[in-house]
XYZ file of N, CA and C in Angstrom:
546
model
N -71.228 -45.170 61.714
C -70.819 -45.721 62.981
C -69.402 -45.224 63.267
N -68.926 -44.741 64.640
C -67.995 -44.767 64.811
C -66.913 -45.748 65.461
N -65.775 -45.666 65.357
C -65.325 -46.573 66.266
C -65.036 -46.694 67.496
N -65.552 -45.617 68.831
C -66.123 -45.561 69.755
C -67.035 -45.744 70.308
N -67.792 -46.562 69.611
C -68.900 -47.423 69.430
C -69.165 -49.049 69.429
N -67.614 -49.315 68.311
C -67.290 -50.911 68.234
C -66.631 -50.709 69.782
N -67.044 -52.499 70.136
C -66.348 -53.192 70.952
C -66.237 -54.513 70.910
N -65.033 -55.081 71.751
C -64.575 -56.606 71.399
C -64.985 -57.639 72.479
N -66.110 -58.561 72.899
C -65.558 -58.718 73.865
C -64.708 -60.542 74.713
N -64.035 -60.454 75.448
C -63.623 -61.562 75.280
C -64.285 -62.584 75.647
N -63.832 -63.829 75.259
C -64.562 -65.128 74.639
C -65.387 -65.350 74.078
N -65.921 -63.917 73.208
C -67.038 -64.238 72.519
C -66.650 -63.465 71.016
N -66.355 -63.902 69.914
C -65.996 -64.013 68.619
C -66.427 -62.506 67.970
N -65.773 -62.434 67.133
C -66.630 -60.778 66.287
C -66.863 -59.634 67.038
N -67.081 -58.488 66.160
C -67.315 -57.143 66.715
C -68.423 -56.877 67.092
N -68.955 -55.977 68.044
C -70.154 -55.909 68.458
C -70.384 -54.327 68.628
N -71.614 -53.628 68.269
C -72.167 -52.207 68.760
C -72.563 -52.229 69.687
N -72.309 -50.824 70.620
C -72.954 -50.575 71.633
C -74.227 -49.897 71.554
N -75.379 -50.513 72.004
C -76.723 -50.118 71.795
C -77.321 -49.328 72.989
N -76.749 -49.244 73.804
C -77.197 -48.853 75.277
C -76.480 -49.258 76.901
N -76.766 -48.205 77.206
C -75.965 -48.762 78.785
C -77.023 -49.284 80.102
N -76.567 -49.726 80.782
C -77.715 -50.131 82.158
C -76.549 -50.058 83.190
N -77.229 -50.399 84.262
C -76.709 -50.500 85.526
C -75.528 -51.880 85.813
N -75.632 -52.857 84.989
C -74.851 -53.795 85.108
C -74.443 -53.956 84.112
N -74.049 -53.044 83.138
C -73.082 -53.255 81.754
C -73.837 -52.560 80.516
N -73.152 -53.307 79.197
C -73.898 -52.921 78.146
C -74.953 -53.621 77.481
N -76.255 -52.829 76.422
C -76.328 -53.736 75.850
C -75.685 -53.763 74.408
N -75.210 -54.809 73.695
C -74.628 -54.988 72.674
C -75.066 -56.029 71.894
N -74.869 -55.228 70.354
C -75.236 -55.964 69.031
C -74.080 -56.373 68.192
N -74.178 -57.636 68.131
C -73.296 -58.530 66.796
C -72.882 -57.586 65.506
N -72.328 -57.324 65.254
C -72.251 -56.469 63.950
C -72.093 -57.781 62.674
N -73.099 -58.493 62.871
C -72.840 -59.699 61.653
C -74.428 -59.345 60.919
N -74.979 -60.645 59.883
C -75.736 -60.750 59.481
C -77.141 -60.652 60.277
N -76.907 -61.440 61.441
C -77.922 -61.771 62.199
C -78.487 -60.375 63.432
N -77.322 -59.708 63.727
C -77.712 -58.644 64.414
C -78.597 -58.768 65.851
N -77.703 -59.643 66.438
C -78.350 -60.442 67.553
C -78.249 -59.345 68.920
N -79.146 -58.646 69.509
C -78.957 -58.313 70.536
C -78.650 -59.057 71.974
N -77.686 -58.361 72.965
C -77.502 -59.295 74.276
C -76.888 -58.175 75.204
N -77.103 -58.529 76.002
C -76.743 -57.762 77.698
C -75.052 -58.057 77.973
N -74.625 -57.409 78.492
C -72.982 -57.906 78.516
C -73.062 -57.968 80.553
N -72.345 -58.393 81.095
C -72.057 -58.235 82.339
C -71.171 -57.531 83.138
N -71.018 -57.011 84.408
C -69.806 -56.669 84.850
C -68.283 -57.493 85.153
N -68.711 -58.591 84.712
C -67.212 -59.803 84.711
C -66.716 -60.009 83.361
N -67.469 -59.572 82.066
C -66.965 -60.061 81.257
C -65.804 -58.534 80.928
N -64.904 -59.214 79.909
C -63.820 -58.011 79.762
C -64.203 -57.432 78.270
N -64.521 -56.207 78.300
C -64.841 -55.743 77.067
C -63.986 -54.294 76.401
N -63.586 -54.322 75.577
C -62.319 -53.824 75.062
C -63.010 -52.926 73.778
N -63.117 -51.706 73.757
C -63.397 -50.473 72.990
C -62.340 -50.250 72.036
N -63.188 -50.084 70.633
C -61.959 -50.544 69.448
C -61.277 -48.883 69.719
N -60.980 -48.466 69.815
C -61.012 -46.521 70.386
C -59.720 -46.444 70.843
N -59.473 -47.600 72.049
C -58.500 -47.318 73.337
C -57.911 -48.145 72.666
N -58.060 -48.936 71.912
C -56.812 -50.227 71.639
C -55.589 -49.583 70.537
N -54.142 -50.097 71.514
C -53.069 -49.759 70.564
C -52.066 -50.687 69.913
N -51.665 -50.654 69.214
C -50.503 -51.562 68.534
C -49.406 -50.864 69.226
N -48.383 -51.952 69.778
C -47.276 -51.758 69.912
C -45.815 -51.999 68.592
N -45.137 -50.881 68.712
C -44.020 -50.676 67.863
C -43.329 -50.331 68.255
N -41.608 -50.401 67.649
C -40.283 -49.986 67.929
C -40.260 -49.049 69.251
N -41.121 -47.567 68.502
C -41.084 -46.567 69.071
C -41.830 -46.177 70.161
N -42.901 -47.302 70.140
C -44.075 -46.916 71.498
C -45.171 -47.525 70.575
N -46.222 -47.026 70.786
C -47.486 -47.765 70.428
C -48.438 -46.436 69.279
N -48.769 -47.192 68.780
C -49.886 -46.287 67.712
C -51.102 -47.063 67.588
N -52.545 -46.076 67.626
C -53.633 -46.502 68.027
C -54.418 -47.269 66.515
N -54.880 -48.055 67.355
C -55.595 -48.574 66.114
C -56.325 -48.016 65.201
N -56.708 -46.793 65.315
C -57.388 -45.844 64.405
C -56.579 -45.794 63.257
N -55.557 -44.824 63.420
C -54.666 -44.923 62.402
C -54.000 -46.393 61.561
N -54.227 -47.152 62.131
C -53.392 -48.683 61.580
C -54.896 -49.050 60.590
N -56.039 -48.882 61.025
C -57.206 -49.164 59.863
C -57.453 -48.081 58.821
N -57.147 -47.223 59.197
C -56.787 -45.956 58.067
C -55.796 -46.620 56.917
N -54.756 -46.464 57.391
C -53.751 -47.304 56.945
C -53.968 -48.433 55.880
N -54.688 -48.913 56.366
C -55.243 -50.979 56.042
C -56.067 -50.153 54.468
N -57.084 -49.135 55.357
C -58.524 -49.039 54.150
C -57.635 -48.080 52.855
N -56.547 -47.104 53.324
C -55.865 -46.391 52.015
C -55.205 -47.813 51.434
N -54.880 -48.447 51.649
C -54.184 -49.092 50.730
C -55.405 -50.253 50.064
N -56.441 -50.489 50.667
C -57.530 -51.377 50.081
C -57.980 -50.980 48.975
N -58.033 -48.860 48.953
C -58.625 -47.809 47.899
C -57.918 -48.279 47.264
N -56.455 -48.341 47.252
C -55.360 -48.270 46.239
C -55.232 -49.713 45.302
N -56.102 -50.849 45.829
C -56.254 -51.865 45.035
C -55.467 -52.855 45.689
N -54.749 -52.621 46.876
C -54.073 -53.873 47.598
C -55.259 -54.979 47.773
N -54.549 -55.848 47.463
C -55.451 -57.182 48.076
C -55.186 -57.132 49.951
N -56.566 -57.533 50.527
C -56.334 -57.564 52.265
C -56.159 -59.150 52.146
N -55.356 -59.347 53.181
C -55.666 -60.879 53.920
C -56.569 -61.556 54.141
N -57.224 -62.258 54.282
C -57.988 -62.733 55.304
C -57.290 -63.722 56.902
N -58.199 -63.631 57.967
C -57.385 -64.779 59.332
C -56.945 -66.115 58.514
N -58.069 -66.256 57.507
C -56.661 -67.828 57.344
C -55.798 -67.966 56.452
N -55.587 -67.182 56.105
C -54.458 -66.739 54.993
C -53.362 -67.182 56.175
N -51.758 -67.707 55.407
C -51.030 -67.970 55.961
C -50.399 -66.316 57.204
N -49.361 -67.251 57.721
C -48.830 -66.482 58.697
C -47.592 -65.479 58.292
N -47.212 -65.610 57.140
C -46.151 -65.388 56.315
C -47.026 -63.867 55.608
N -48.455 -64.322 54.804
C -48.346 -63.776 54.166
C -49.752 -61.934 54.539
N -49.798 -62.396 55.964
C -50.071 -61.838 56.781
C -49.450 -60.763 57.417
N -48.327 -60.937 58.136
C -47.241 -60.261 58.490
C -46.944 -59.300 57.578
N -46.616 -60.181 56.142
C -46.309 -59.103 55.042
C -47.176 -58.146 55.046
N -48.094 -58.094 54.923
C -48.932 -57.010 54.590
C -48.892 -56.228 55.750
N -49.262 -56.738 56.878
C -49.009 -56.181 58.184
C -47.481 -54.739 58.159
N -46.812 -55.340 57.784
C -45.567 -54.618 57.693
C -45.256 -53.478 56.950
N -46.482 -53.692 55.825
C -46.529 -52.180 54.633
C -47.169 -51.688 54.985
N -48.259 -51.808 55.816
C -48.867 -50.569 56.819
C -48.620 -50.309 57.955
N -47.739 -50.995 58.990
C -47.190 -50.715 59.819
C -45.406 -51.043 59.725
N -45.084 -50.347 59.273
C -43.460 -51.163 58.941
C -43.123 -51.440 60.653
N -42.721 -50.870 61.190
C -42.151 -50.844 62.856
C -42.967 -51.779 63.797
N -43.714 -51.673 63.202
C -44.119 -52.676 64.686
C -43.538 -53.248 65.254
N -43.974 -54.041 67.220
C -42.648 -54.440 67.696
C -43.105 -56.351 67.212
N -42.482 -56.949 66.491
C -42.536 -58.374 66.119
C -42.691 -59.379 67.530
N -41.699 -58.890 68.610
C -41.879 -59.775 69.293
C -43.191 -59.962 70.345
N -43.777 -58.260 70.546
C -44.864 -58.259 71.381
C -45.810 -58.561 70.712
N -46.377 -58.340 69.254
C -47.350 -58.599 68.658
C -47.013 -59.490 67.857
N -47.999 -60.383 68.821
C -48.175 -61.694 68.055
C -49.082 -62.041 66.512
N -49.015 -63.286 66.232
C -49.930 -63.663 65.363
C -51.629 -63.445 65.121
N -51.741 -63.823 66.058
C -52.889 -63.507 66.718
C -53.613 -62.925 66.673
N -52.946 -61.626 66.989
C -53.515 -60.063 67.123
C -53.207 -59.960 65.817
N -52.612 -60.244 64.932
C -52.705 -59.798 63.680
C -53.685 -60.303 62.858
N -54.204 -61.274 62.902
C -55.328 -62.047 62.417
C -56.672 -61.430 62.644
N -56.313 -61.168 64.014
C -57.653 -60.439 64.606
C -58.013 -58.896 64.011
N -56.760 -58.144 63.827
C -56.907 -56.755 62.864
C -57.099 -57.142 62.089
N -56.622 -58.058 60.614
C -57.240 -58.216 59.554
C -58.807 -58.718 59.538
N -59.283 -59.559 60.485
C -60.799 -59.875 60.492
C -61.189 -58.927 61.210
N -61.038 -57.804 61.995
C -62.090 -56.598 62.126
C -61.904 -55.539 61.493
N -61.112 -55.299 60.210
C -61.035 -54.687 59.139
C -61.806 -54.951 58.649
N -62.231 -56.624 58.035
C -62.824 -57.043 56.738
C -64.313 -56.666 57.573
N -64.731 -57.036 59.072
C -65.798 -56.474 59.475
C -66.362 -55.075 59.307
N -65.523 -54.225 59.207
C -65.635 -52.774 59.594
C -66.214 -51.965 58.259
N -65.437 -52.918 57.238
C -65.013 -52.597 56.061
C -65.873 -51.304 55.296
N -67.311 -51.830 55.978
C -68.546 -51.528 54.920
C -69.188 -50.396 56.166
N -68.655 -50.525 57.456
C -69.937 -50.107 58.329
C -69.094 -48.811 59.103
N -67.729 -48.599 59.075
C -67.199 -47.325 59.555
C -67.225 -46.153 58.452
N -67.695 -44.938 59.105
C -67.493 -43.766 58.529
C -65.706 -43.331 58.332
N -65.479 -43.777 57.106
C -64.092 -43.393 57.260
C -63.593 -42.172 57.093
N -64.284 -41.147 56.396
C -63.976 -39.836 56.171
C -63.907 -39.210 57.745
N -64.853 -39.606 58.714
C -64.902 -38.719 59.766
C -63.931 -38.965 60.773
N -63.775 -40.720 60.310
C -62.583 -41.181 61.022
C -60.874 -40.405 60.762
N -60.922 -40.249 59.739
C -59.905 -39.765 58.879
C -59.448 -38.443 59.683
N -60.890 -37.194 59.653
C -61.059 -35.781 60.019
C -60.742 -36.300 61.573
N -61.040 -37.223 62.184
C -60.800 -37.170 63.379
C -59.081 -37.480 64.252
N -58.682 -37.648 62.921
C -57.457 -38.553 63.231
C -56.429 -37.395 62.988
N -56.758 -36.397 61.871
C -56.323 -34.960 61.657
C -55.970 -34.026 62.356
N -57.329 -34.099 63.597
C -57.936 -32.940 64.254
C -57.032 -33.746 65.211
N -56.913 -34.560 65.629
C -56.449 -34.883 66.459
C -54.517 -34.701 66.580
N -53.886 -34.812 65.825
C -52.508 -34.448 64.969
C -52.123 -33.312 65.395
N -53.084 -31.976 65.020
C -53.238 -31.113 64.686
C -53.298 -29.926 66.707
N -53.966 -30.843 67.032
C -54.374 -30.219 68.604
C -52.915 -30.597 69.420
N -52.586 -31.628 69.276
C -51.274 -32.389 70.249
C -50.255 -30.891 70.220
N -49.849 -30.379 71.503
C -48.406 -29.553 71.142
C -47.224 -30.170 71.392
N -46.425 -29.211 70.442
C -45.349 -29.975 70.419
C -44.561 -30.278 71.333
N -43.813 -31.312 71.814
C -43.079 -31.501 73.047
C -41.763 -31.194 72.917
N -42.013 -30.001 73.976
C -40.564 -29.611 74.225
C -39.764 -30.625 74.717
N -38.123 -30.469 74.484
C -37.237 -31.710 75.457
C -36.510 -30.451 76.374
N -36.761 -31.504 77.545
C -36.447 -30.637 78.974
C -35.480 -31.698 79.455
N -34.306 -31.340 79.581
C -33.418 -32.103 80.819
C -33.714 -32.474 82.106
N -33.378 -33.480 82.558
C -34.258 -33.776 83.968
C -32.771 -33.972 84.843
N -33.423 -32.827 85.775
C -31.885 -32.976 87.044
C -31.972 -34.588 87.675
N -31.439 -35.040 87.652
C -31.193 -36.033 88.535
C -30.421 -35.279 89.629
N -31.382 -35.947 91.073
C -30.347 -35.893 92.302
C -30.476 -37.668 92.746
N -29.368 -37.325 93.595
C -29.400 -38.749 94.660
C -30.067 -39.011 95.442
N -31.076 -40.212 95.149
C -32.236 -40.429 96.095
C -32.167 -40.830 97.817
N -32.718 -40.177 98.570
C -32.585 -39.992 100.131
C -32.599 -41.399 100.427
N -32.351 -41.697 101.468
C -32.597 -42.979 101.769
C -33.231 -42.734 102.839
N -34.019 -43.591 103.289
C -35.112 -43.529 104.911
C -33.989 -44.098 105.752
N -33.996 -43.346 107.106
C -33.221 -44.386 108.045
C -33.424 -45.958 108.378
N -32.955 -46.912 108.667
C -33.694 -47.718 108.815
C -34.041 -48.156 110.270
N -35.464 -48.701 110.311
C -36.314 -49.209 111.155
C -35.775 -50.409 112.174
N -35.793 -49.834 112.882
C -34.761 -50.945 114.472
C -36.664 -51.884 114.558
N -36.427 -53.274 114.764
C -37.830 -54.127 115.645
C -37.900 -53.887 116.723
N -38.843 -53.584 117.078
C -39.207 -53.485 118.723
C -39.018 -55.319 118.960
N -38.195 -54.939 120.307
C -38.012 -56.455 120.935
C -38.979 -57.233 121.575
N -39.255 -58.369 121.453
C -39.997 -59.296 121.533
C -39.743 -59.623 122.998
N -41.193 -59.352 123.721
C -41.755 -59.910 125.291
C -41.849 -61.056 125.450
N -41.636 -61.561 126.728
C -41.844 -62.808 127.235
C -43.234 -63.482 127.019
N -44.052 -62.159 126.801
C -45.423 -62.747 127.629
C -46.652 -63.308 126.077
N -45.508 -62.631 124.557
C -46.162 -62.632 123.679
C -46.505 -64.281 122.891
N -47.897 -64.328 122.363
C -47.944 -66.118 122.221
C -47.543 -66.047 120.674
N -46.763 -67.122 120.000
C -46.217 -67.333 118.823
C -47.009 -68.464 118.502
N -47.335 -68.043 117.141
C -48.450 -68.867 116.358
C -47.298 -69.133 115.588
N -48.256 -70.810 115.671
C -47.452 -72.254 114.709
C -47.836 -72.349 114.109
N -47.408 -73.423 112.901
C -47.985 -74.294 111.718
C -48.607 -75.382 111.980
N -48.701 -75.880 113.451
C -49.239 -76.931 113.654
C -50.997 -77.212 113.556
N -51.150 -78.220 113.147
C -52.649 -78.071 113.461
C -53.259 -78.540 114.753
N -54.457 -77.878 114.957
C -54.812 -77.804 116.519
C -55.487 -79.456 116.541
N -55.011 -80.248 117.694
C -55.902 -81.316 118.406
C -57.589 -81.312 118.374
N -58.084 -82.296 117.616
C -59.639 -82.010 118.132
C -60.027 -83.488 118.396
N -61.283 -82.608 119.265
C -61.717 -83.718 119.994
C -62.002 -85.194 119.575
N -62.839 -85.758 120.444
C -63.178 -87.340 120.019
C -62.029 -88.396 119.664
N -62.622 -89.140 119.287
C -61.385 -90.618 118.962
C -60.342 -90.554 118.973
């Protein structure tokens, strides 16, 4: 499975596969025991584990790399968290695979929520291809040149005179209109 495949969606708990598309959304499977198929809608908000980024110091880094991250150090014999593991001891770990992150934008929350779709993923992502993909991807980006940017002084528009107001024009009130009867 890849992870362009998982999706999250909101108010409804756990990760889910995409099994197919239709005309009014997806359909999607529970990635739990039960493997419950269901139709998603065009109102609900559904969030592709793919596009999602962590914000840090420096800008944001995609969640691909932050579960890379999570699963090398799982190889390496780190113990993972679990969501109810304290908040303390969460963060910590949080912090040896992402040292920078920005603390104040990413909340608790969202950190709870990466450690429980890690422990989901755990068994069911291809991580090698994830890995090669995360490479290839490194690897294609060119490098960014730094270019000075001229600043000039921004124009200003002249400004706009009101056309003057006729005798003959009717001015709408706040009042409410009289109606009939009693």
């Amino acid at each position: 499975m890849e992870l362009n495949d998982v999706v999250s969606v909101a108010g409804i708990g756990g990760l889910h596969r995409i099994v197919g598309r239709r005309a009014t959304g997806l359909i999607l499977e529970t990635l739990d025991a039960q493997a419950k198929r269901f139709p998603s809608n065009l109102s609900q908000k559904i969030s592709i584990l793919e596009d999602i980024s962590i914000y840090t110091i420096d800008g944001e880094v995609r969640l691909r790399e932050v579960l890379l991250s999570i699963h090398e150090k799982d190889l390496a014999g780190a113990s993972i968290p679990s969501k109810k593991d304290s908040e303390n001891v969460i963060r910590a770990f949080v912090e040896e695979v992402l040292p920078n992150y920005d603390k104040e934008r990413v909340y608790i929350s969202d950190l709870k929520k990466l450690v429980q779709w890690y422990g989901i993923l755990k068994d069911r992502l291809d991580w090698e291809a994830l890995a090669k993909e995360d490479e290839s991807e490194e690897s294609d980006k060119p490098k960014a040149e730094v270019k000075e940017k001229k600043t000039e002084p921004k124009k200003t528009a002249p400004k706009k005179t009101a056309a003057p107001k006729s005798a003959n024009v009717k001015m709408k009130t706040n009042t409410p209109r009289k109606t009939g009867g009693a």
